[in-house]
Amino acid sequence: MPSVLVVGAQWGDEGKGKIVDIYAGRADAVVRFQGGNNAGHTLVVGGEKIVLHLIPSGILHGAAVCCIGNGVVVDPEVLLAEIQGLRDRGRWPSDDCLLVSESAHVILPCHRALDQAREARAGDRKIGTTGRGIGPCYEDKAARRGIRVGDLLHPGTLAAQVASLLDEKNALLRHLGAEPFDPAEITDGLLAAGERLRPYVADVAGRVHAWLAAGRNVLFEGAQGTLLDLDHGTYPFVTSSNTVAGAACPGVGVAPSDLEAVVGITKAYVTRVGEGPFPTELHDDTGRRLAERGAEFGATTGRPRRCGWLDLVALRTACRVNGCTGLAVTKLDVLQGLPEIRVATAYRLDGATVDRVPARAEDLARCEPVYETLPGWDEDISAVRDLADLPAAARGFLDRVAGATGCPVVLASVGPGREETIEVAAPFGRRRSGPRQDG
Ligand code: GDP
């Protein structure tokens, strides 16, 4: 099985970083296909905590080539700082371990400024973006006036592109009460960043095609979560890209038939950062307990996360939209010590029973969860490595998740560490690769 895609099956922060890190150890290449540095993966490797926003977490293994696909939006300053940060900590494997698509769009300072100015003006209608310019960058991509990574290597044409973009952006910024930008200054900054990024700029699609043709293990890494998908999430409280598994096709340039396994990542409960409806949200001591035990503070923004019971309606919808072939359930340890555990199996809306997430955020906000109560467990499960050694209640919980979604649980995570993992089924077959330079 040479290709596996990992996707968040909730509202993000599902612990994708840890799962990608585990699978990346067996992959020849790890490829991101959407989002930008609004993603934030926290990894704990050998007791050291490392947060990555843009570079795929596979970088910490050194053996896999990490790729930033064309569907990602790249803030050059953030990418360069992340490379330098890894170098400073002695965690940078080598320059040939990172490839950045020449077709990926570039986040400019005006995108960040616009993002922040709009959120500040929106008051209680704000989306709760990270303010990093991701949305405005995707807007320019769709408007066909964006600047791409490959453009940073062409001084002859970049200045005109920047001037034309800023002509409109500066007018908008002034209108929103923000400072305009100087085109020459921006161009110089981009050209300097381009020179530093030059060693990594590549035809990522071509490289991925070659790896797949050679039967190499390729891991596609999703960012954010399914319920934040631009089309299938709780619009407008969503991110500005498609986060679902299928987005890997345009976001890298592969075919649907290239995606052989799709692993959906879900926490054993639900969290949500930012605004938007959340039917199973808890405002009581149980919610606070989940937040504390689960250390639920955003890796990117530090914002406290809203917590609630596992929503099987949303998870079932996510499995369907992504075509999940397996589920990885994270943070099972966080449920320890709860006398009982609830899971939402349906919603009630206007007197009717609903078994999938309604399209309108307003309708989802009015949904009342229908709960099923499962027994809890008291035992510390963080040292368990085999499914059979879990307390019966914890196994019963996983069985309920699989039963409700029709998706087998292929992995359960019982702590933040790499080794605190129960692997039920391996995502990749036997490693078929030779030396990666041949790709
Ligand atoms: P991501 O963006 O989906 O990777 O998620 P985050 O990095 O924002 O949040 C996941 C957090 O949970 C990180 O701090 C992880 O170290 C931690 N984590 C991941 N899996 C587990 C687990 O099974 N148990 C516990 N207690 N923490 C976990």
CSV table of C-alpha atoms and ligand atoms in Angstrom, one decimal:
chain,number,residue,atom,x,y,z
A,1,MET,CA,0.0,0.0,0.0
A,2,PRO,CA,2.2,2.9,-1.2
A,3,SER,CA,-0.1,5.8,-0.4
A,4,VAL,CA,-1.9,6.8,2.8
A,5,LEU,CA,-3.7,10.0,3.5
A,6,VAL,CA,-4.2,11.3,7.0
A,7,VAL,CA,-7.0,13.8,7.6
A,8,GLY,CA,-8.6,15.5,10.6
A,9,ALA,CA,-12.1,14.2,11.1
A,10,GLN,CA,-13.3,16.9,13.5
A,11,TRP,CA,-12.7,20.7,13.8
A,12,GLY,CA,-8.9,20.4,13.7
A,13,ASP,CA,-6.4,19.8,16.6
A,14,GLU,CA,-7.2,16.1,16.5
A,15,GLY,CA,-3.6,15.2,17.2
A,16,LYS,CA,-2.7,14.8,13.5
A,17,GLY,CA,0.9,15.8,14.2
A,18,LYS,CA,1.5,12.7,16.3
A,19,ILE,CA,-0.1,10.3,13.9
A,20,VAL,CA,1.7,11.8,10.9
A,21,ASP,CA,4.9,11.6,12.8
A,22,ILE,CA,4.3,7.9,13.5
A,23,TYR,CA,3.4,7.0,9.9
A,24,ALA,CA,6.1,9.2,8.5
A,25,GLY,CA,8.7,6.9,10.1
A,26,ARG,CA,7.7,4.4,7.4
A,27,ALA,CA,7.1,6.8,4.5
A,28,ASP,CA,9.5,7.9,1.8
A,29,ALA,CA,7.8,11.2,1.4
A,30,VAL,CA,5.3,13.2,3.4
A,31,VAL,CA,3.2,15.7,1.4
A,32,ARG,CA,1.0,18.6,2.6
A,33,PHE,CA,-1.7,19.6,0.2
A,34,GLN,CA,-3.7,22.5,1.7
A,35,GLY,CA,-3.8,25.2,4.4
A,36,GLY,CA,-0.9,27.3,5.5
A,37,ASN,CA,0.7,28.2,8.8
A,38,ASN,CA,-2.7,28.3,10.4
A,39,ALA,CA,-2.0,24.6,11.1
A,40,GLY,CA,0.0,23.8,14.2
A,41,HIS,CA,1.2,20.4,15.1
A,42,THR,CA,2.7,19.7,18.5
A,43,LEU,CA,5.0,16.7,18.6
A,44,VAL,CA,6.7,15.2,21.6
A,45,VAL,CA,9.9,13.4,20.6
A,46,GLY,CA,12.2,12.0,23.2
A,47,GLY,CA,10.5,14.3,25.7
A,48,GLU,CA,11.2,17.4,23.6
A,49,LYS,CA,8.2,19.5,22.5
A,50,ILE,CA,8.3,20.7,18.9
A,51,VAL,CA,5.6,22.8,17.2
A,52,LEU,CA,5.5,22.9,13.4
A,53,HIS,CA,3.2,25.1,11.4
A,54,LEU,CA,4.2,24.6,7.8
A,55,ILE,CA,6.8,21.9,7.3
A,56,PRO,CA,5.3,18.4,7.4
A,57,SER,CA,6.0,16.7,10.7
A,58,GLY,CA,7.9,13.9,8.9
A,59,ILE,CA,10.9,16.2,8.9
A,60,LEU,CA,11.8,14.9,12.4
A,61,HIS,CA,12.4,11.5,11.0
A,62,GLY,CA,14.9,12.7,8.5
A,63,ALA,CA,14.4,9.7,6.3
A,64,ALA,CA,11.3,11.0,4.4
A,65,VAL,CA,11.3,13.9,1.9
A,66,CYS,CA,8.9,16.5,3.1
A,67,CYS,CA,6.9,18.3,0.4
A,68,ILE,CA,4.7,21.4,0.4
A,69,GLY,CA,2.3,20.9,-2.4
A,70,ASN,CA,0.8,23.5,-4.7
A,71,GLY,CA,-2.4,23.6,-2.6
A,72,VAL,CA,-0.6,25.0,0.4
A,73,VAL,CA,-0.2,28.8,0.9
A,74,VAL,CA,3.3,29.6,2.0
A,75,ASP,CA,4.4,32.5,4.1
A,76,PRO,CA,8.2,32.7,3.2
A,77,GLU,CA,9.1,34.4,6.5
A,78,VAL,CA,7.4,31.6,8.5
A,79,LEU,CA,8.9,28.8,6.4
A,80,LEU,CA,12.4,30.2,6.7
A,81,ALA,CA,12.0,30.7,10.4
A,82,GLU,CA,10.8,27.2,10.8
A,83,ILE,CA,13.8,25.8,8.9
A,84,GLN,CA,16.1,27.9,11.0
A,85,GLY,CA,14.4,26.8,14.2
A,86,LEU,CA,14.9,23.2,13.4
A,87,ARG,CA,18.5,23.8,12.4
A,88,ASP,CA,19.2,25.6,15.7
A,89,ARG,CA,17.8,22.6,17.6
A,90,GLY,CA,19.9,20.2,15.6
A,91,ARG,CA,16.7,18.8,14.1
A,92,TRP,CA,17.4,19.7,10.4
A,93,PRO,CA,18.2,16.5,8.5
A,94,SER,CA,19.5,18.0,5.2
A,95,ASP,CA,18.5,20.5,2.5
A,96,ASP,CA,17.3,17.7,0.2
A,97,CYS,CA,14.6,16.7,2.8
A,98,LEU,CA,12.3,19.6,1.9
A,99,LEU,CA,10.6,20.4,-1.4
A,100,VAL,CA,8.3,23.4,-1.9
A,101,SER,CA,6.1,23.4,-5.0
A,102,GLU,CA,6.9,26.2,-7.4
A,103,SER,CA,3.1,26.6,-7.9
A,104,ALA,CA,2.2,27.1,-4.2
A,105,HIS,CA,0.9,30.6,-3.5
A,106,VAL,CA,2.7,33.1,-1.4
A,107,ILE,CA,1.3,34.9,1.7
A,108,LEU,CA,2.4,38.5,1.6
A,109,PRO,CA,2.4,41.0,4.5
A,110,CYS,CA,-0.6,42.7,3.0
A,111,HIS,CA,-2.6,39.4,3.3
A,112,ARG,CA,-1.8,39.2,7.0
A,113,ALA,CA,-2.7,42.9,7.5
A,114,LEU,CA,-6.0,42.4,5.6
A,115,ASP,CA,-6.9,39.3,7.6
A,116,GLN,CA,-6.4,41.1,10.9
A,117,ALA,CA,-8.0,44.4,9.8
A,118,ARG,CA,-11.2,42.5,8.7
A,119,GLU,CA,-11.4,40.4,11.9
A,120,ALA,CA,-11.0,43.5,14.0
A,121,ARG,CA,-13.8,45.3,12.1
A,122,ALA,CA,-16.2,42.3,12.1
A,123,GLY,CA,-16.8,42.5,15.9
A,124,ASP,CA,-19.1,39.6,16.9
A,125,ARG,CA,-19.4,38.5,13.3
A,126,LYS,CA,-15.8,37.5,13.2
A,127,ILE,CA,-14.8,34.1,11.9
A,128,GLY,CA,-12.0,33.6,14.5
A,129,THR,CA,-9.2,33.3,11.9
A,130,THR,CA,-5.6,33.0,13.1
A,131,GLY,CA,-4.9,36.4,11.4
A,132,ARG,CA,-2.0,34.9,9.4
A,133,GLY,CA,-3.2,36.0,6.0
A,134,ILE,CA,-4.3,32.5,4.8
A,135,GLY,CA,-7.8,33.5,3.6
A,136,PRO,CA,-6.8,36.6,1.7
A,137,CYS,CA,-4.0,34.7,0.0
A,138,TYR,CA,-6.5,32.0,-1.2
A,139,GLU,CA,-8.7,34.8,-2.4
A,140,ASP,CA,-6.0,36.2,-4.6
A,141,LYS,CA,-5.3,32.7,-5.9
A,142,ALA,CA,-8.9,32.3,-7.0
A,143,ALA,CA,-8.9,35.8,-8.4
A,144,ARG,CA,-5.9,34.8,-10.6
A,145,ARG,CA,-3.7,37.6,-9.3
A,146,GLY,CA,-1.7,35.6,-6.7
A,147,ILE,CA,2.1,35.4,-6.5
A,148,ARG,CA,3.5,31.9,-6.5
A,149,VAL,CA,6.7,30.5,-5.0
A,150,GLY,CA,8.2,30.1,-8.5
A,151,ASP,CA,7.6,33.8,-9.1
A,152,LEU,CA,10.0,34.7,-6.3
A,153,LEU,CA,12.9,33.5,-8.5
A,154,HIS,CA,12.1,35.9,-11.3
A,155,PRO,CA,13.2,39.5,-10.5
A,156,GLY,CA,12.3,40.6,-14.0
A,157,THR,CA,8.6,40.1,-13.5
A,158,LEU,CA,8.0,40.1,-9.8
A,159,ALA,CA,8.0,43.9,-9.3
A,160,ALA,CA,5.1,44.4,-11.7
A,161,GLN,CA,3.1,41.5,-10.1
A,162,VAL,CA,3.5,43.0,-6.7
A,163,ALA,CA,2.7,46.6,-7.9
A,164,SER,CA,-0.5,45.4,-9.5
A,165,LEU,CA,-1.6,43.4,-6.4
A,166,LEU,CA,-0.8,46.2,-4.0
A,167,ASP,CA,-2.7,48.7,-6.1
A,168,GLU,CA,-5.9,47.1,-5.0
A,169,LYS,CA,-4.8,45.8,-1.6
A,170,ASN,CA,-3.6,49.2,-0.4
A,171,ALA,CA,-6.9,50.8,-1.3
A,172,LEU,CA,-8.7,48.1,0.7
A,173,LEU,CA,-6.3,48.4,3.6
A,174,ARG,CA,-6.8,52.2,3.8
A,175,HIS,CA,-10.5,51.7,3.7
A,176,LEU,CA,-10.2,49.4,6.7
A,177,GLY,CA,-8.1,51.9,8.5
A,178,ALA,CA,-4.8,49.9,8.2
A,179,GLU,CA,-1.4,51.0,6.8
A,180,PRO,CA,-0.6,50.5,3.1
A,181,PHE,CA,2.5,48.8,1.9
A,182,ASP,CA,5.4,50.0,-0.3
A,183,PRO,CA,5.6,47.8,-3.4
A,184,ALA,CA,9.4,48.2,-3.7
A,185,GLU,CA,10.0,47.1,-0.2
A,186,ILE,CA,7.7,44.1,-0.5
A,187,THR,CA,9.3,43.1,-3.8
A,188,ASP,CA,12.8,43.3,-2.3
A,189,GLY,CA,11.7,41.2,0.7
A,190,LEU,CA,10.2,38.6,-1.6
A,191,LEU,CA,13.3,38.4,-3.8
A,192,ALA,CA,15.5,37.9,-0.8
A,193,ALA,CA,13.3,35.2,0.6
A,194,GLY,CA,13.1,33.6,-2.9
A,195,GLU,CA,16.9,33.3,-3.0
A,196,ARG,CA,17.0,31.6,0.4
A,197,LEU,CA,14.1,29.2,-0.6
A,198,ARG,CA,15.7,28.4,-4.0
A,199,PRO,CA,17.3,25.1,-2.9
A,200,TYR,CA,13.9,23.8,-2.0
A,201,VAL,CA,11.7,25.0,-4.9
A,202,ALA,CA,10.7,22.0,-7.1
A,203,ASP,CA,8.1,20.3,-9.3
A,204,VAL,CA,6.5,18.5,-6.4
A,205,ALA,CA,3.7,16.9,-8.5
A,206,GLY,CA,6.4,15.4,-10.8
A,207,ARG,CA,8.4,14.0,-7.9
A,208,VAL,CA,5.3,12.5,-6.2
A,209,HIS,CA,4.2,10.8,-9.5
A,210,ALA,CA,7.7,9.3,-9.8
A,211,TRP,CA,7.6,8.0,-6.2
A,212,LEU,CA,4.1,6.5,-6.6
A,213,ALA,CA,5.1,4.9,-9.9
A,214,ALA,CA,8.1,3.3,-8.2
A,215,GLY,CA,5.9,1.9,-5.4
A,216,ARG,CA,7.3,4.2,-2.7
A,217,ASN,CA,5.4,4.9,0.4
A,218,VAL,CA,3.9,8.4,0.2
A,219,LEU,CA,2.0,9.9,3.1
A,220,PHE,CA,-0.4,12.8,2.4
A,221,GLU,CA,-0.9,15.1,5.4
A,222,GLY,CA,-4.1,17.1,5.8
A,223,ALA,CA,-4.2,20.2,8.0
A,224,GLN,CA,-7.2,21.6,10.0
A,225,GLY,CA,-10.2,19.3,10.0
A,226,THR,CA,-13.1,18.1,7.9
A,227,LEU,CA,-15.7,20.3,9.7
A,228,LEU,CA,-13.6,23.3,8.8
A,229,ASP,CA,-13.7,22.5,5.1
A,230,LEU,CA,-14.6,25.4,2.9
A,231,ASP,CA,-17.5,23.5,1.3
A,232,HIS,CA,-18.4,20.7,3.7
A,233,GLY,CA,-17.7,22.5,7.0
A,234,THR,CA,-19.9,24.7,9.1
A,235,TYR,CA,-19.8,27.6,6.7
A,236,PRO,CA,-19.0,30.5,7.2
A,237,PHE,CA,-17.0,29.3,10.3
A,238,VAL,CA,-14.6,27.4,8.2
A,239,THR,CA,-11.1,27.7,6.9
A,240,SER,CA,-10.4,29.1,3.4
A,241,SER,CA,-9.4,25.8,1.7
A,242,ASN,CA,-10.8,22.3,1.2
A,243,THR,CA,-9.5,20.2,4.0
A,244,VAL,CA,-11.1,16.9,3.0
A,245,ALA,CA,-9.1,13.9,1.7
A,246,GLY,CA,-10.1,14.6,-2.0
A,247,ALA,CA,-8.3,18.0,-1.8
A,248,ALA,CA,-5.0,16.1,-2.1
A,249,CYS,CA,-5.8,15.6,-5.8
A,250,PRO,CA,-5.8,19.3,-6.8
A,251,GLY,CA,-3.5,20.2,-3.9
A,252,VAL,CA,-0.7,18.0,-5.1
A,253,GLY,CA,-1.7,16.9,-8.6
A,254,VAL,CA,-2.5,13.3,-8.0
A,255,ALA,CA,-5.5,11.3,-9.0
A,256,PRO,CA,-8.3,10.0,-6.7
A,257,SER,CA,-7.1,6.5,-7.6
A,258,ASP,CA,-3.7,7.3,-6.2
A,259,LEU,CA,-5.2,7.6,-2.6
A,260,GLU,CA,-5.2,4.0,-1.3
A,261,ALA,CA,-6.0,4.4,2.4
A,262,VAL,CA,-7.5,7.4,4.2
A,263,VAL,CA,-7.0,7.5,8.0
A,264,GLY,CA,-9.4,9.9,9.8
A,265,ILE,CA,-8.0,11.3,13.0
A,266,THR,CA,-10.5,11.9,15.8
A,267,LYS,CA,-10.1,12.7,19.5
A,268,ALA,CA,-12.0,10.6,22.0
A,269,TYR,CA,-14.0,13.8,22.6
A,270,VAL,CA,-14.4,17.1,20.6
A,271,THR,CA,-12.7,20.4,20.7
A,272,ARG,CA,-13.2,23.5,18.7
A,273,VAL,CA,-11.1,26.7,18.5
A,274,GLY,CA,-12.7,30.0,17.4
A,275,GLU,CA,-16.3,30.7,16.6
A,276,GLY,CA,-19.1,28.5,15.2
A,277,PRO,CA,-21.7,26.0,16.3
A,278,PHE,CA,-20.7,23.0,18.4
A,279,PRO,CA,-23.7,20.8,19.5
A,280,THR,CA,-21.9,18.7,22.1
A,281,GLU,CA,-20.0,21.6,23.8
A,282,LEU,CA,-19.8,21.3,27.6
A,283,HIS,CA,-19.9,24.4,29.7
A,284,ASP,CA,-19.6,22.5,33.0
A,285,ASP,CA,-16.9,20.8,35.1
A,286,THR,CA,-16.6,17.9,32.7
A,287,GLY,CA,-15.8,20.3,29.9
A,288,ARG,CA,-13.2,22.1,32.1
A,289,ARG,CA,-11.8,18.7,33.1
A,290,LEU,CA,-11.4,17.6,29.5
A,291,ALA,CA,-9.6,20.9,28.7
A,292,GLU,CA,-7.2,20.5,31.7
A,293,ARG,CA,-6.4,16.8,31.3
A,294,GLY,CA,-6.2,17.2,27.5
A,295,ALA,CA,-4.1,20.5,27.7
A,296,GLU,CA,-6.5,22.0,25.2
A,297,PHE,CA,-4.8,25.2,24.2
A,298,GLY,CA,-4.1,26.0,20.5
A,299,ALA,CA,-0.6,25.2,19.2
A,300,THR,CA,-0.8,28.2,16.8
A,301,THR,CA,-2.6,30.8,18.8
A,302,GLY,CA,-2.5,29.6,22.4
A,303,ARG,CA,-6.3,30.2,22.6
A,304,PRO,CA,-8.2,27.9,25.0
A,305,ARG,CA,-10.2,25.3,23.1
A,306,ARG,CA,-13.9,24.7,23.6
A,307,CYS,CA,-14.5,21.0,24.7
A,308,GLY,CA,-17.4,18.6,24.5
A,309,TRP,CA,-18.5,15.0,24.2
A,310,LEU,CA,-17.6,12.9,21.1
A,311,ASP,CA,-20.1,13.7,18.3
A,312,LEU,CA,-20.6,10.6,16.3
A,313,VAL,CA,-23.0,12.4,13.9
A,314,ALA,CA,-20.2,14.7,12.9
A,315,LEU,CA,-17.7,11.9,12.8
A,316,ARG,CA,-19.9,9.7,10.6
A,317,THR,CA,-20.3,12.6,8.2
A,318,ALA,CA,-16.6,13.2,8.2
A,319,CYS,CA,-15.9,9.5,7.4
A,320,ARG,CA,-18.3,9.6,4.5
A,321,VAL,CA,-16.9,12.8,3.0
A,322,ASN,CA,-13.3,11.6,3.3
A,323,GLY,CA,-13.9,8.0,2.4
A,324,CYS,CA,-12.0,7.0,5.5
A,325,THR,CA,-10.7,3.4,5.5
A,326,GLY,CA,-9.7,3.6,9.1
A,327,LEU,CA,-9.9,5.8,12.2
A,328,ALA,CA,-7.1,6.8,14.6
A,329,VAL,CA,-8.6,7.7,18.0
A,330,THR,CA,-6.4,10.1,20.0
A,331,LYS,CA,-6.4,11.2,23.6
A,332,LEU,CA,-8.2,8.1,24.8
A,333,ASP,CA,-6.2,8.6,28.1
A,334,VAL,CA,-7.9,12.0,28.7
A,335,LEU,CA,-11.3,10.2,29.4
A,336,GLN,CA,-9.8,8.2,32.3
A,337,GLY,CA,-11.5,8.7,35.6
A,338,LEU,CA,-14.9,9.9,34.2
A,339,PRO,CA,-17.7,7.9,35.8
A,340,GLU,CA,-19.5,7.8,32.5
A,341,ILE,CA,-18.8,8.9,29.0
A,342,ARG,CA,-21.4,10.3,26.6
A,343,VAL,CA,-21.4,10.1,22.8
A,344,ALA,CA,-23.9,11.9,20.6
A,345,THR,CA,-25.5,9.4,18.2
A,346,ALA,CA,-28.0,11.7,16.5
A,347,TYR,CA,-29.4,15.3,16.7
A,348,ARG,CA,-32.9,16.6,17.3
A,349,LEU,CA,-33.8,19.5,15.1
A,350,ASP,CA,-37.4,21.0,15.0
A,351,GLY,CA,-38.8,17.8,16.3
A,352,ALA,CA,-37.1,15.5,13.8
A,353,THR,CA,-34.1,13.2,14.3
A,354,VAL,CA,-31.1,14.1,12.2
A,355,ASP,CA,-28.2,11.7,11.5
A,356,ARG,CA,-25.8,14.0,9.6
A,357,VAL,CA,-24.4,17.5,10.0
A,358,PRO,CA,-26.9,20.0,8.4
A,359,ALA,CA,-25.4,22.3,5.7
A,360,ARG,CA,-26.4,25.5,7.4
A,361,ALA,CA,-24.4,26.6,10.5
A,362,GLU,CA,-27.6,28.2,11.8
A,363,ASP,CA,-29.3,24.8,11.8
A,364,LEU,CA,-26.4,23.0,13.4
A,365,ALA,CA,-26.5,25.6,16.1
A,366,ARG,CA,-30.1,24.7,16.9
A,367,CYS,CA,-29.4,20.9,17.0
A,368,GLU,CA,-29.8,19.2,20.3
A,369,PRO,CA,-27.5,16.1,20.7
A,370,VAL,CA,-29.1,12.8,21.5
A,371,TYR,CA,-26.7,11.1,23.8
A,372,GLU,CA,-25.8,7.5,24.5
A,373,THR,CA,-24.1,6.9,27.9
A,374,LEU,CA,-21.2,4.5,28.0
A,375,PRO,CA,-19.3,3.2,31.1
A,376,GLY,CA,-16.0,5.0,32.0
A,377,TRP,CA,-12.8,3.5,33.5
A,378,ASP,CA,-10.4,4.4,36.2
A,379,GLU,CA,-7.3,2.6,35.2
A,380,ASP,CA,-4.3,4.6,33.8
A,381,ILE,CA,-4.0,3.4,30.2
A,382,SER,CA,-1.0,5.3,29.1
A,383,ALA,CA,1.3,2.3,29.3
A,384,VAL,CA,-1.1,0.0,27.3
A,385,ARG,CA,0.3,-1.0,23.9
A,386,ASP,CA,-2.1,-3.8,23.0
A,387,LEU,CA,-5.8,-3.4,22.4
A,388,ALA,CA,-6.5,-6.6,24.5
A,389,ASP,CA,-4.9,-4.9,27.5
A,390,LEU,CA,-7.2,-2.0,27.6
A,391,PRO,CA,-10.0,-1.9,30.3
A,392,ALA,CA,-13.2,-3.4,28.9
A,393,ALA,CA,-14.9,0.0,29.0
A,394,ALA,CA,-12.2,1.6,26.9
A,395,ARG,CA,-12.4,-1.2,24.3
A,396,GLY,CA,-16.2,-0.8,24.4
A,397,PHE,CA,-15.8,2.9,23.6
A,398,LEU,CA,-13.6,2.2,20.6
A,399,ASP,CA,-16.0,-0.5,19.4
A,400,ARG,CA,-18.9,2.0,19.6
A,401,VAL,CA,-16.9,4.5,17.6
A,402,ALA,CA,-16.2,1.9,14.9
A,403,GLY,CA,-19.8,0.6,14.9
A,404,ALA,CA,-21.3,4.1,14.6
A,405,THR,CA,-19.1,5.2,11.7
A,406,GLY,CA,-18.6,1.9,9.9
A,407,CYS,CA,-14.8,2.6,10.0
A,408,PRO,CA,-12.4,0.3,11.9
A,409,VAL,CA,-10.2,1.8,14.5
A,410,VAL,CA,-6.6,1.3,13.2
A,411,LEU,CA,-4.8,3.2,16.0
A,412,ALA,CA,-5.6,4.4,19.5
A,413,SER,CA,-3.4,7.0,21.1
A,414,VAL,CA,-3.0,6.9,24.9
A,415,GLY,CA,-0.6,9.8,25.5
A,416,PRO,CA,1.3,12.5,23.7
A,417,GLY,CA,4.5,10.5,23.2
A,418,ARG,CA,5.4,8.6,20.0
A,419,GLU,CA,5.5,5.4,21.9
A,420,GLU,CA,2.2,5.9,23.8
A,421,THR,CA,0.3,4.3,20.9
A,422,ILE,CA,-1.8,1.2,20.3
A,423,GLU,CA,-1.5,0.2,16.7
A,424,VAL,CA,-4.2,-2.1,15.6
A,425,ALA,CA,-3.4,-2.2,11.9
A,426,ALA,CA,-0.4,-0.9,10.0
A,427,PRO,CA,-1.2,1.8,7.3
A,428,PHE,CA,1.6,0.9,4.9
A,429,GLY,CA,2.5,-2.5,3.7
A,430,ARG,CA,6.1,-3.6,3.7
A,431,ARG,CA,8.5,-0.8,2.8
A,432,ARG,CA,9.2,-1.3,-0.9
A,433,SER,CA,11.5,1.6,-1.4
A,434,GLY,CA,15.1,2.0,-2.4
A,435,PRO,CA,17.2,5.1,-1.7
A,436,ARG,CA,15.0,8.1,-2.0
A,437,GLN,CA,17.4,10.0,-4.2
A,438,ASP,CA,16.4,7.7,-7.1
A,439,GLY,CA,12.8,9.1,-7.0
B,1,GDP,P1,-2.9,18.6,15.5
B,1,GDP,O1,-2.9,20.0,15.0
B,1,GDP,O2,-4.1,17.9,14.9
B,1,GDP,O3,-1.6,17.9,15.4
B,1,GDP,O4,-3.2,18.7,17.0
B,1,GDP,P2,-2.4,19.6,18.1
B,1,GDP,O5,-1.0,19.5,18.0
B,1,GDP,O6,-3.0,21.0,18.1
B,1,GDP,O7,-3.0,19.0,19.5
B,1,GDP,C1,-2.7,17.7,19.8
B,1,GDP,C2,-2.1,17.8,21.2
B,1,GDP,O8,-2.4,16.7,21.9
B,1,GDP,C3,-0.6,17.9,21.2
B,1,GDP,O9,-0.2,18.6,22.3
B,1,GDP,C4,-0.2,16.4,21.4
B,1,GDP,O10,1.1,16.3,22.0
B,1,GDP,C5,-1.3,15.9,22.3
B,1,GDP,N1,-1.6,14.5,22.1
B,1,GDP,C6,-1.7,13.8,20.9
B,1,GDP,N2,-2.2,12.6,21.1
B,1,GDP,C7,-2.4,12.5,22.5
B,1,GDP,C8,-2.9,11.5,23.3
B,1,GDP,O11,-3.3,10.4,22.9
B,1,GDP,N3,-3.0,11.8,24.6
B,1,GDP,C9,-2.7,13.0,25.2
B,1,GDP,N4,-2.8,13.2,26.5
B,1,GDP,N5,-2.2,14.0,24.4
B,1,GDP,C10,-2.1,13.8,23.1
